[in-house]
Backbone as a printed PyTorch tensor [residue, N CA C, xyz], in Angstrom:
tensor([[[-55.2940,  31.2900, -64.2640],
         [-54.8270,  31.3830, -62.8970],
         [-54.0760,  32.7110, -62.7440]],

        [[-55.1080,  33.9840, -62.2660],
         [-53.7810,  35.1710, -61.9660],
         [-53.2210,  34.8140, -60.9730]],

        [[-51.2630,  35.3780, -61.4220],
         [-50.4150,  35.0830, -60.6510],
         [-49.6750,  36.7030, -60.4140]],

        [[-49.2960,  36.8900, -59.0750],
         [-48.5330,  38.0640, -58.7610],
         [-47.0410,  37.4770, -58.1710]],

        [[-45.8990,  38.1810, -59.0470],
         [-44.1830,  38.1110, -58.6370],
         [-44.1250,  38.9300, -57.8280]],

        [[-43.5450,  38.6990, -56.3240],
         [-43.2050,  39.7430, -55.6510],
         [-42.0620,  38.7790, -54.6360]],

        [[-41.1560,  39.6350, -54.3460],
         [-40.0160,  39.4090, -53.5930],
         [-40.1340,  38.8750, -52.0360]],

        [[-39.6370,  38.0240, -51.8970],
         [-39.6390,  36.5980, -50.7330],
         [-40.1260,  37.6760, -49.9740]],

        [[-39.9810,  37.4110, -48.5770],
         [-40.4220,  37.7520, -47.3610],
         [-39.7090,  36.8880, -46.3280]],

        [[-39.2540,  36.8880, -45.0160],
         [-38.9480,  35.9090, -44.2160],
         [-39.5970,  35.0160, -43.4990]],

        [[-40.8600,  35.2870, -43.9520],
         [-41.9940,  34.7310, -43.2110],
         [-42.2940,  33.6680, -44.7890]],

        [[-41.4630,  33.6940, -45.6480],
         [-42.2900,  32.6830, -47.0910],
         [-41.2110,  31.8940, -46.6740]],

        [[-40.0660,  31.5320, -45.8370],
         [-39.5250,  30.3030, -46.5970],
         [-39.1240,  29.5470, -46.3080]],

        [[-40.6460,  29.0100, -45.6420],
         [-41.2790,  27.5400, -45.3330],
         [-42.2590,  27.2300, -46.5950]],

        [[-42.7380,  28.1370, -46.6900],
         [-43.7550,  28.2230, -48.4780],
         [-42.6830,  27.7730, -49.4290]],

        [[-41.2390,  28.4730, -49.4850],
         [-40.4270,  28.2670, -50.4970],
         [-40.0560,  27.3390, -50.3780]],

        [[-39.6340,  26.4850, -49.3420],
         [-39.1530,  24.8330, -49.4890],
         [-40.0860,  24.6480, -50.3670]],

        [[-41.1200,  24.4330, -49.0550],
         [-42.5190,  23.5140, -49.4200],
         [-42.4250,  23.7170, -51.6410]],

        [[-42.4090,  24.4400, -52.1680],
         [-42.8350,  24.9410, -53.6190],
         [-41.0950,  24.0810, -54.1750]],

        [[-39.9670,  24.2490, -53.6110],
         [-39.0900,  23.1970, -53.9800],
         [-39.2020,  22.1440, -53.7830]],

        [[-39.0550,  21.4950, -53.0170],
         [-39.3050,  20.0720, -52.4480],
         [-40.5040,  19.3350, -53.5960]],

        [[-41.7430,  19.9230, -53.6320],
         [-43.0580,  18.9180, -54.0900],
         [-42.5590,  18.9760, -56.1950]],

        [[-41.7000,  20.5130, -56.1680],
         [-41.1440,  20.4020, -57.8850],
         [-40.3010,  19.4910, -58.5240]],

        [[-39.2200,  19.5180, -57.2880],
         [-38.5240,  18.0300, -56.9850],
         [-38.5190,  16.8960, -57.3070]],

        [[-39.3910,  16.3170, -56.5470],
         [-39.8200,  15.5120, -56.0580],
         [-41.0820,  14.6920, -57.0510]],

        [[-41.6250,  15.8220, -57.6390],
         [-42.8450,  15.5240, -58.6860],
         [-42.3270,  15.4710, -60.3110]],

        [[-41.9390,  16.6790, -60.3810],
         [-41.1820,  16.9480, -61.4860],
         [-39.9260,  16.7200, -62.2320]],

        [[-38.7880,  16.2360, -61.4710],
         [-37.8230,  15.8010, -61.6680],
         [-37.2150,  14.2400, -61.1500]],

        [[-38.4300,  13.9810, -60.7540],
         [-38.0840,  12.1620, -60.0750],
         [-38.1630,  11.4670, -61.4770]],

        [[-38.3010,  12.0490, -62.2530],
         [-38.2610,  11.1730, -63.7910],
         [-36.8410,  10.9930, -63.9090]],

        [[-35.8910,  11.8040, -63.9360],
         [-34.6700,  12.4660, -64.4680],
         [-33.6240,  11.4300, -63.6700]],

        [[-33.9240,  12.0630, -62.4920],
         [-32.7960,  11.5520, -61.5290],
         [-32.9900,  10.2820, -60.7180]],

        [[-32.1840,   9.8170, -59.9270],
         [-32.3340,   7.9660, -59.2360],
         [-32.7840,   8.6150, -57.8420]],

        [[-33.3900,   7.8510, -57.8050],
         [-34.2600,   8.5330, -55.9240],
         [-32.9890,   9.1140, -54.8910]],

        [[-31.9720,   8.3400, -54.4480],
         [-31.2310,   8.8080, -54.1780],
         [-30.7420,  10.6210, -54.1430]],

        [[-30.6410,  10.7040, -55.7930],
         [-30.1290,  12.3020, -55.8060],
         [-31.6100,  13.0850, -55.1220]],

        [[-32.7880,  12.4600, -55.5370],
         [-34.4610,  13.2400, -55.0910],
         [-34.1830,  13.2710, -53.4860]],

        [[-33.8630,  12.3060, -53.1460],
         [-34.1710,  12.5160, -51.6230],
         [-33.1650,  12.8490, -50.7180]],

        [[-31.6850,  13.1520, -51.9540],
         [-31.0080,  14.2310, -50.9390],
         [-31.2200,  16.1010, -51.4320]],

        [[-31.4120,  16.1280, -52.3530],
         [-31.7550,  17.3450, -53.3170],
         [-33.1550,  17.8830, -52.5710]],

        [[-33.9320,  17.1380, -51.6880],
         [-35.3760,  17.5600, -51.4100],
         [-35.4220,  16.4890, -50.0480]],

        [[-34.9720,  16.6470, -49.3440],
         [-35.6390,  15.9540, -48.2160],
         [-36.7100,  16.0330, -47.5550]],

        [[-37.3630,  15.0140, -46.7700],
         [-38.2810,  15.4100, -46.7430],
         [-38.4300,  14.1670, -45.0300]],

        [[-39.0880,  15.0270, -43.7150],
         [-39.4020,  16.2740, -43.9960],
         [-38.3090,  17.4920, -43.6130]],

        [[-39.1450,  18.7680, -44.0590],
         [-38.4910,  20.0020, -44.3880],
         [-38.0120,  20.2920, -43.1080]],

        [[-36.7680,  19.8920, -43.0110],
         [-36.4740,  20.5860, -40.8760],
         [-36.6640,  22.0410, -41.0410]],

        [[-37.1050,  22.2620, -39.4470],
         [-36.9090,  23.5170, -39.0270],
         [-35.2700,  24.1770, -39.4620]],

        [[-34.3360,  23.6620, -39.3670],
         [-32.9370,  24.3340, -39.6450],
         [-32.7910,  24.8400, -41.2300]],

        [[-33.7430,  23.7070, -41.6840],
         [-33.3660,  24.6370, -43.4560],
         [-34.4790,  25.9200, -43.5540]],

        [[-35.3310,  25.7250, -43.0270],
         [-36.2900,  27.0830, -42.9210],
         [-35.4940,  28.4640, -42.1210]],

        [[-35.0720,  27.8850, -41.4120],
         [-34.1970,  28.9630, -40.5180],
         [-33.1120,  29.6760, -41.4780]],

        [[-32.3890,  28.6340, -42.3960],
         [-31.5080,  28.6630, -43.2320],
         [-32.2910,  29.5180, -44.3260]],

        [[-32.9040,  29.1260, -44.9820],
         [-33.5300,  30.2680, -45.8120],
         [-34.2930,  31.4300, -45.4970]],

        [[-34.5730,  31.8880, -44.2300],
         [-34.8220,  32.6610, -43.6910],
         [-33.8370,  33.6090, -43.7550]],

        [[-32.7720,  33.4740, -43.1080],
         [-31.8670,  34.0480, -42.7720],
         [-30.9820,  34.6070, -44.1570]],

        [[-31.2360,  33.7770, -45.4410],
         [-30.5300,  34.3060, -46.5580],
         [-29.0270,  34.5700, -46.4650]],

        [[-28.2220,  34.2580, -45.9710],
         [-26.8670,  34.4890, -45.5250],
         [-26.2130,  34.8920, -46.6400]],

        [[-26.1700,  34.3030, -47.7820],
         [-25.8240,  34.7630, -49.5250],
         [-26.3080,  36.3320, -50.0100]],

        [[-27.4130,  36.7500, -49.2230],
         [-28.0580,  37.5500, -49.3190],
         [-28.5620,  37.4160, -51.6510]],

        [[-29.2590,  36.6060, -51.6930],
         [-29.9180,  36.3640, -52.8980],
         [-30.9330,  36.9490, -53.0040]],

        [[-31.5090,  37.1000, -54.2230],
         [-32.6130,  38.1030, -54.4460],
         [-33.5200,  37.0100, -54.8720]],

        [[-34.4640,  36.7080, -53.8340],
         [-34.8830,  35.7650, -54.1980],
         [-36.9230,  36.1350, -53.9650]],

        [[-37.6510,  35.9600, -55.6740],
         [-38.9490,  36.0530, -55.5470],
         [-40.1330,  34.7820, -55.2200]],

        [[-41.1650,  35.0320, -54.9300],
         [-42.4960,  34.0840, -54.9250],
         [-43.8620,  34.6630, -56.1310]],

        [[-44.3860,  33.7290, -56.4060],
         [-45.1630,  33.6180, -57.2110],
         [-46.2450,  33.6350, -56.3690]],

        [[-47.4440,  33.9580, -56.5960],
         [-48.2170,  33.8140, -55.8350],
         [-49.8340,  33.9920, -56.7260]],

        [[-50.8340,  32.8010, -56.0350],
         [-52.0200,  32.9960, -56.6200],
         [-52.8950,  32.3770, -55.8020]],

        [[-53.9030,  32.8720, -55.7670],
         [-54.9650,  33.0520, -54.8330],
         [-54.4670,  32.5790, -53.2000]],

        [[-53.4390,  33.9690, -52.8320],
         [-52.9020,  34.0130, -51.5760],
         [-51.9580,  32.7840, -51.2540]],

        [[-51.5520,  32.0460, -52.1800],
         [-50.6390,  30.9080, -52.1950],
         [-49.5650,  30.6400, -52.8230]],

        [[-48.1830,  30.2650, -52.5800],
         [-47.1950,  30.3820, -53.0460],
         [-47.0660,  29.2140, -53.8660]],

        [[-46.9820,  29.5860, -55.1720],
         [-47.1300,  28.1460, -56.4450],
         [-45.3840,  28.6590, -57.1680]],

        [[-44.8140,  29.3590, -56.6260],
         [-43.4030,  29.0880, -57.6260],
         [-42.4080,  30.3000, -56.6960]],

        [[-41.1950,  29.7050, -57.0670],
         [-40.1600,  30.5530, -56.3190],
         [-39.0100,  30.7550, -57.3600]],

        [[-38.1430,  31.9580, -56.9230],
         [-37.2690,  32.2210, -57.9970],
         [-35.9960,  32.5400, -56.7870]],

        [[-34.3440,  32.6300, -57.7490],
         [-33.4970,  32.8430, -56.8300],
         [-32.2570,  33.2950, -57.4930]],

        [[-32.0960,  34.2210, -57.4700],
         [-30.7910,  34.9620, -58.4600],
         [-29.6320,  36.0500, -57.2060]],

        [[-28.1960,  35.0240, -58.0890],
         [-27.3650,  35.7710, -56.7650],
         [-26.8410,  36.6760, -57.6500]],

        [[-27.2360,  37.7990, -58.1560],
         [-26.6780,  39.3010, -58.5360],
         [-25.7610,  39.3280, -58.7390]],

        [[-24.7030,  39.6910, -57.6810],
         [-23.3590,  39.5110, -58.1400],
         [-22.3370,  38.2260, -58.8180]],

        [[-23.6280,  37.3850, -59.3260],
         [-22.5610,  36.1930, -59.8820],
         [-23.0720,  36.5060, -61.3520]],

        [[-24.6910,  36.6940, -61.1500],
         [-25.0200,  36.8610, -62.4620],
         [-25.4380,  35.3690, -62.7870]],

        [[-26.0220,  34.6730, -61.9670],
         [-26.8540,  33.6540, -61.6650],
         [-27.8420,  33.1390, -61.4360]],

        [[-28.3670,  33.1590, -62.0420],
         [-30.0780,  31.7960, -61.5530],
         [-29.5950,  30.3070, -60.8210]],

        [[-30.1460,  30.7940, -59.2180],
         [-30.0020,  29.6550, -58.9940],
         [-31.2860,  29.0240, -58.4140]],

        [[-32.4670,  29.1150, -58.8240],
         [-33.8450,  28.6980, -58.5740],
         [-34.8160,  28.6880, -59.5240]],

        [[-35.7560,  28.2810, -60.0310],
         [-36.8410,  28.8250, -60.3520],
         [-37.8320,  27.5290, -60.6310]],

        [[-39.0980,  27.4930, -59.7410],
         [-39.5190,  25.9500, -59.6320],
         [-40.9940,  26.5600, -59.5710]],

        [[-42.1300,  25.7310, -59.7250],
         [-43.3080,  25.8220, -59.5580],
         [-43.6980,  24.3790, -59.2980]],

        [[-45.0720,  24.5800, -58.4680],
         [-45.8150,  23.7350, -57.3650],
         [-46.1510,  23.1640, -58.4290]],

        [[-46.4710,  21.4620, -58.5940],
         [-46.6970,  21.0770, -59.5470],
         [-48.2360,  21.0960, -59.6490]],

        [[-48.8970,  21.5930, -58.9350],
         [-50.1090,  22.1390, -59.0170],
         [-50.4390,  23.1290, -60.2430]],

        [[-49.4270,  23.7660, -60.2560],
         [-49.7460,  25.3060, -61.0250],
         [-48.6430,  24.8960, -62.4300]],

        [[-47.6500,  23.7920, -62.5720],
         [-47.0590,  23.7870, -63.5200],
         [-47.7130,  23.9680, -64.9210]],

        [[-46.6880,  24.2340, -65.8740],
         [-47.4620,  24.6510, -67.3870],
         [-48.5490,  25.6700, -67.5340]],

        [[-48.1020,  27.0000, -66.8260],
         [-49.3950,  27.6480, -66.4880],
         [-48.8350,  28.6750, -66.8310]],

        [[-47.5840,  29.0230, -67.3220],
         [-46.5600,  30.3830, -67.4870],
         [-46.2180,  31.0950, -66.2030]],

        [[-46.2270,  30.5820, -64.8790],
         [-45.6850,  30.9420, -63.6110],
         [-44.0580,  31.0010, -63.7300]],

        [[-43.9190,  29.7270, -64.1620],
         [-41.9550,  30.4450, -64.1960],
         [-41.4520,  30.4870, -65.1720]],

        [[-42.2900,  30.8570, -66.5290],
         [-42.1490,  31.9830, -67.7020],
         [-42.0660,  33.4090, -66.7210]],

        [[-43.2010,  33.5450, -65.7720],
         [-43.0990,  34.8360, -65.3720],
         [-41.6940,  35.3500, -64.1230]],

        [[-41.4310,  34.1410, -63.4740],
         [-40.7020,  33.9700, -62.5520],
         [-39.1200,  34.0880, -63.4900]],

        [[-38.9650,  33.7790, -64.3780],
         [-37.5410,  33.9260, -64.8380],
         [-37.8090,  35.4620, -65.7180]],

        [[-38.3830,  35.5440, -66.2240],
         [-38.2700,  37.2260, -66.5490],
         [-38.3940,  38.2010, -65.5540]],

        [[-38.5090,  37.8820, -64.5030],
         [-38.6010,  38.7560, -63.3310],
         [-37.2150,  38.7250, -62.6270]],

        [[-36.7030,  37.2930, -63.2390],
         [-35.1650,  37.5060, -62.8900],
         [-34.6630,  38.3910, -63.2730]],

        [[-34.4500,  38.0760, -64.7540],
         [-33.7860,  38.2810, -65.8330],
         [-33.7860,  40.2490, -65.9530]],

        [[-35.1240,  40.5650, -65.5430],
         [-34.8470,  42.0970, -65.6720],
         [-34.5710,  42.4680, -64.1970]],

        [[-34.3530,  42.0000, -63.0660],
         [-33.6550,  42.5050, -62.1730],
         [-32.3380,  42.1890, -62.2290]],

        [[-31.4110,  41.2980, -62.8920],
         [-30.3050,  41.3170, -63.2440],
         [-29.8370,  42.1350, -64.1680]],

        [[-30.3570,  42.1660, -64.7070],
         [-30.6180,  43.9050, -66.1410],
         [-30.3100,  45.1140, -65.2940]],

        [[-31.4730,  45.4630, -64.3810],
         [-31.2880,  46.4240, -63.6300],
         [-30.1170,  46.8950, -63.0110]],

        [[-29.4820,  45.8870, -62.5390],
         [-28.4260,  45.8380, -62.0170],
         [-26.8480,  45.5390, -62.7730]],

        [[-27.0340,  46.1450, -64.0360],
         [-26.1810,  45.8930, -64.8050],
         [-25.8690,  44.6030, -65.2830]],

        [[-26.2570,  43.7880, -64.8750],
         [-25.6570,  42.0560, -65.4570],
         [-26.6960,  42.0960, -66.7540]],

        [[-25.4500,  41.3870, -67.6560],
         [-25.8540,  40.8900, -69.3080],
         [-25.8280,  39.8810, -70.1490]],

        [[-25.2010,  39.0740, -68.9980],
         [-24.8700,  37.6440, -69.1930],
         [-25.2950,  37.1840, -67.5740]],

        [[-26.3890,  36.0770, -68.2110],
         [-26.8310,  34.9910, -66.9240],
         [-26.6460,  33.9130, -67.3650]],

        [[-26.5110,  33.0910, -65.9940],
         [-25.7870,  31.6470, -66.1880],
         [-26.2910,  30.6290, -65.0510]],

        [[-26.7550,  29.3510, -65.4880],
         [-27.2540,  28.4970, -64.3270],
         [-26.7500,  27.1720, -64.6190]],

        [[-27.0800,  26.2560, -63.8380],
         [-27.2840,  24.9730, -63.9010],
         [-28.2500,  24.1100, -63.7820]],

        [[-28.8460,  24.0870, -64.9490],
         [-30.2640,  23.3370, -65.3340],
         [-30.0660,  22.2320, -64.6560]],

        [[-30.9980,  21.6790, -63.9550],
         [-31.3220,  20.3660, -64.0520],
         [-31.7660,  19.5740, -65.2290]],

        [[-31.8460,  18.2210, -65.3240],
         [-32.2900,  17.7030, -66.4070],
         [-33.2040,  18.0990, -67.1040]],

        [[-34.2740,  17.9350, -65.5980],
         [-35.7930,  18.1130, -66.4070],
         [-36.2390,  19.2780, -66.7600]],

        [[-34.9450,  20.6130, -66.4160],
         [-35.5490,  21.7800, -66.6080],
         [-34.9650,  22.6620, -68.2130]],

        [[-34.3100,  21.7160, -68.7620],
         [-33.5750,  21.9230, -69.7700],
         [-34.1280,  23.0000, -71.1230]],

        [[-35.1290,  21.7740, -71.1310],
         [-36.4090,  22.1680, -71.9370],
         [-36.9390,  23.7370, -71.9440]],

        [[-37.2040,  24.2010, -70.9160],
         [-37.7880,  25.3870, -70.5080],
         [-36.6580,  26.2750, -70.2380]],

        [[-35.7490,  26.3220, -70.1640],
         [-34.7160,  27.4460, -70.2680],
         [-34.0650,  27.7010, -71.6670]],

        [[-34.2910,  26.6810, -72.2650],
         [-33.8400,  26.7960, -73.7850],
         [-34.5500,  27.1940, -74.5950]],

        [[-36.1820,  26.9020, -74.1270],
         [-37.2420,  27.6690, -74.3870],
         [-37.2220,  29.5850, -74.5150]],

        [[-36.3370,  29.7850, -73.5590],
         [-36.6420,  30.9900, -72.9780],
         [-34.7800,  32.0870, -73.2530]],

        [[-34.4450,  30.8860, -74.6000],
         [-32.8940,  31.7340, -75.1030],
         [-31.7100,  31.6110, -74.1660]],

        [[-31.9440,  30.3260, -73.4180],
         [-30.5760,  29.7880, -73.2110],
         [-29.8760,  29.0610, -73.8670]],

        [[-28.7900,  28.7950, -73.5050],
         [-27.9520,  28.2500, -74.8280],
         [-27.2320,  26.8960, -73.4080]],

        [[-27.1000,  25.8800, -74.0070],
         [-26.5670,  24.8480, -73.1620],
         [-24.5180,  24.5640, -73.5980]],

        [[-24.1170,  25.5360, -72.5620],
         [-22.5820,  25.3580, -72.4350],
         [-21.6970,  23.9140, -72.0470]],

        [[-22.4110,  22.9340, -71.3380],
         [-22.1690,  21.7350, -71.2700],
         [-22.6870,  20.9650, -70.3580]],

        [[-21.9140,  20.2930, -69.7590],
         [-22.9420,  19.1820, -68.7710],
         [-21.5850,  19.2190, -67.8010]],

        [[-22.1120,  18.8000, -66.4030],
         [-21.2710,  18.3780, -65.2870],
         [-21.7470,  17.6490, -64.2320]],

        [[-21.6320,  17.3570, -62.9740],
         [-22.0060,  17.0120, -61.7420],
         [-21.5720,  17.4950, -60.8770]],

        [[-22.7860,  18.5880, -60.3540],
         [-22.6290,  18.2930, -58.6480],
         [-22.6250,  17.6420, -57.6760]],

        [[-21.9450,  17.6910, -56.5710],
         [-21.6820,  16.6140, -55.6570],
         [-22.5380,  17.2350, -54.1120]],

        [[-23.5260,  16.3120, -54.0160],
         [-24.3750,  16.7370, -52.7870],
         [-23.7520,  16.5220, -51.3700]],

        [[-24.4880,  17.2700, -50.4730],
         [-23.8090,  17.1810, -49.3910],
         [-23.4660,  16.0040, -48.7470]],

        [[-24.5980,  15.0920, -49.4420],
         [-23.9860,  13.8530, -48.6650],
         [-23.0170,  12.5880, -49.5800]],

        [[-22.4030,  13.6960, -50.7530],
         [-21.5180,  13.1440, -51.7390],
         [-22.2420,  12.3620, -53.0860]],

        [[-23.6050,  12.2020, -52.7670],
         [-23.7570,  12.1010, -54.0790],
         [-24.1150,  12.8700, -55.3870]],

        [[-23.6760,  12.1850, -56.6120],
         [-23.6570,  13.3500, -57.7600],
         [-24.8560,  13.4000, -58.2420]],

        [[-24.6760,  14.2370, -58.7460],
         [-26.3390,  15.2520, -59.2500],
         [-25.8770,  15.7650, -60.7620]],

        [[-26.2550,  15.0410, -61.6920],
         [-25.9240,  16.1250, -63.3480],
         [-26.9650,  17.2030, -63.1760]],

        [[-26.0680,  17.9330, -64.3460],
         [-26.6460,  19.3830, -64.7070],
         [-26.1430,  19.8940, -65.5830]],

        [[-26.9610,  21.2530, -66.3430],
         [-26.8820,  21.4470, -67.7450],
         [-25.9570,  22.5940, -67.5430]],

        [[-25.0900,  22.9120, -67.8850],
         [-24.8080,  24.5300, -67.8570],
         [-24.8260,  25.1780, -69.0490]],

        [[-25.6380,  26.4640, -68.9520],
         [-26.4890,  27.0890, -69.8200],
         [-26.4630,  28.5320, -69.5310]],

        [[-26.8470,  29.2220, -70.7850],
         [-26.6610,  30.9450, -69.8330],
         [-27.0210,  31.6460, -71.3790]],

        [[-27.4160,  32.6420, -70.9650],
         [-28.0810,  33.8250, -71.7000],
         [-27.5750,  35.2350, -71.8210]],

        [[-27.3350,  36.1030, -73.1730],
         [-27.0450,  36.9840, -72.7250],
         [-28.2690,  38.2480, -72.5050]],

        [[-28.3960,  38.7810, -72.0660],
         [-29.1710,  40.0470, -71.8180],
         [-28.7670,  40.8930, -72.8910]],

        [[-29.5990,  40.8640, -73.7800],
         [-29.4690,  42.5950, -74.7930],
         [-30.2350,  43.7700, -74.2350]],

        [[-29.9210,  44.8930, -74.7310],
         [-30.9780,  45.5640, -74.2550],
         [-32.4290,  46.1090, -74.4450]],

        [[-33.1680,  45.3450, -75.3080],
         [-34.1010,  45.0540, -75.4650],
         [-34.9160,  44.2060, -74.0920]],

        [[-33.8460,  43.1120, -73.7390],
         [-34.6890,  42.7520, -72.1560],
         [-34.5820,  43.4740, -71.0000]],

        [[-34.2620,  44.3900, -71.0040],
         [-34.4200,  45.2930, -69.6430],
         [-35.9320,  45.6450, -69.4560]],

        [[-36.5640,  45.7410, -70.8630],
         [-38.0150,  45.9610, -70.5180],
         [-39.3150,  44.8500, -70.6290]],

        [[-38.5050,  43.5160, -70.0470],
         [-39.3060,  42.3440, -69.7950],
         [-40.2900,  42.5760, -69.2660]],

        [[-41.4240,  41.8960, -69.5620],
         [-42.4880,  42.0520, -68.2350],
         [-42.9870,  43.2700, -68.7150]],

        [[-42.4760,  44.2780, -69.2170],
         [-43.5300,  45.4670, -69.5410],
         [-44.6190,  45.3950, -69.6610]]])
């Protein structure tokens, strides 16, 4: 499956729910009690959260995956925290190295930008694959969703040597 990384657009993110929501929802309904799934991914996708990610207000650097003119994975790194806070694929395209490619595309634009230490909060089911990829798991906690319920998560983080600045080469 060729896949091309290239940086959101405001016109992708109704694509970008859509590629959260079904990863969600497919992929992590093992992990979590429906509850946390169906506030973490609602469904359906209102117009206000599209508007909301449109608008980027965080201003995040946030990419799409894309293959045969279709958005199968999204990525989301806030720079100045030195954070991953996204990286999901359509469960269509999962296990395919899409967000193998999607987190090194982070990872060396945080490089770029001087950051050397990245840091996220895994979800359960994503544990696996970031540890895969030389994260190290700092501990566990819960977030509390907007509508108060808790959500675990891994916290985990990587440092950047400089050898990864030339990821993706």
């Amino acid at each position: 499956m060729p896949v091309s990384v290239r940086e959101m657009r405001p016109e992708d993110a109704g694509a970008f729910l859509e590629v959260h929501h079904a990863a969600v929802r497919e992929l992590a309904a093992a992990d979590y009690p429906s509850k946390v799934i169906e506030t973490w991914a609602p469904l359906p996708i209102a117009a206000e959260h599209v508007a909301f990610v449109r608008s980027n207000p965080d201003r995040e650097y946030r990419l799409v995956a894309e293959s045969e003119d279709r958005i199968v994975g999204i990525g989301c790194l806030a720079a100045q925290k030195g954070e991953i806070l996204a990286c999901y694929v359509a469960p269509s395209a999962s296990r395919s190295g899409i967000g193998s490619a999607i987190l090194r595309a982070l990872e060396r634009v945080a490089g770029d930008r001087g950051e050397f230490l990245l840091e996220l909060d895994s979800s359960l089911a994503a544990e696996p694959f970031y540890r895969s990829h030389g994260y190290e798991v700092q501990g566990v906690g819960e977030h509390v969703l907007n509508n108060g319920t808790l959500m675990a998560y891994i916290r985990m983080r990587k440092y950047l040597g400089p050898s990864d600045s030339s990821l993706g080469a």
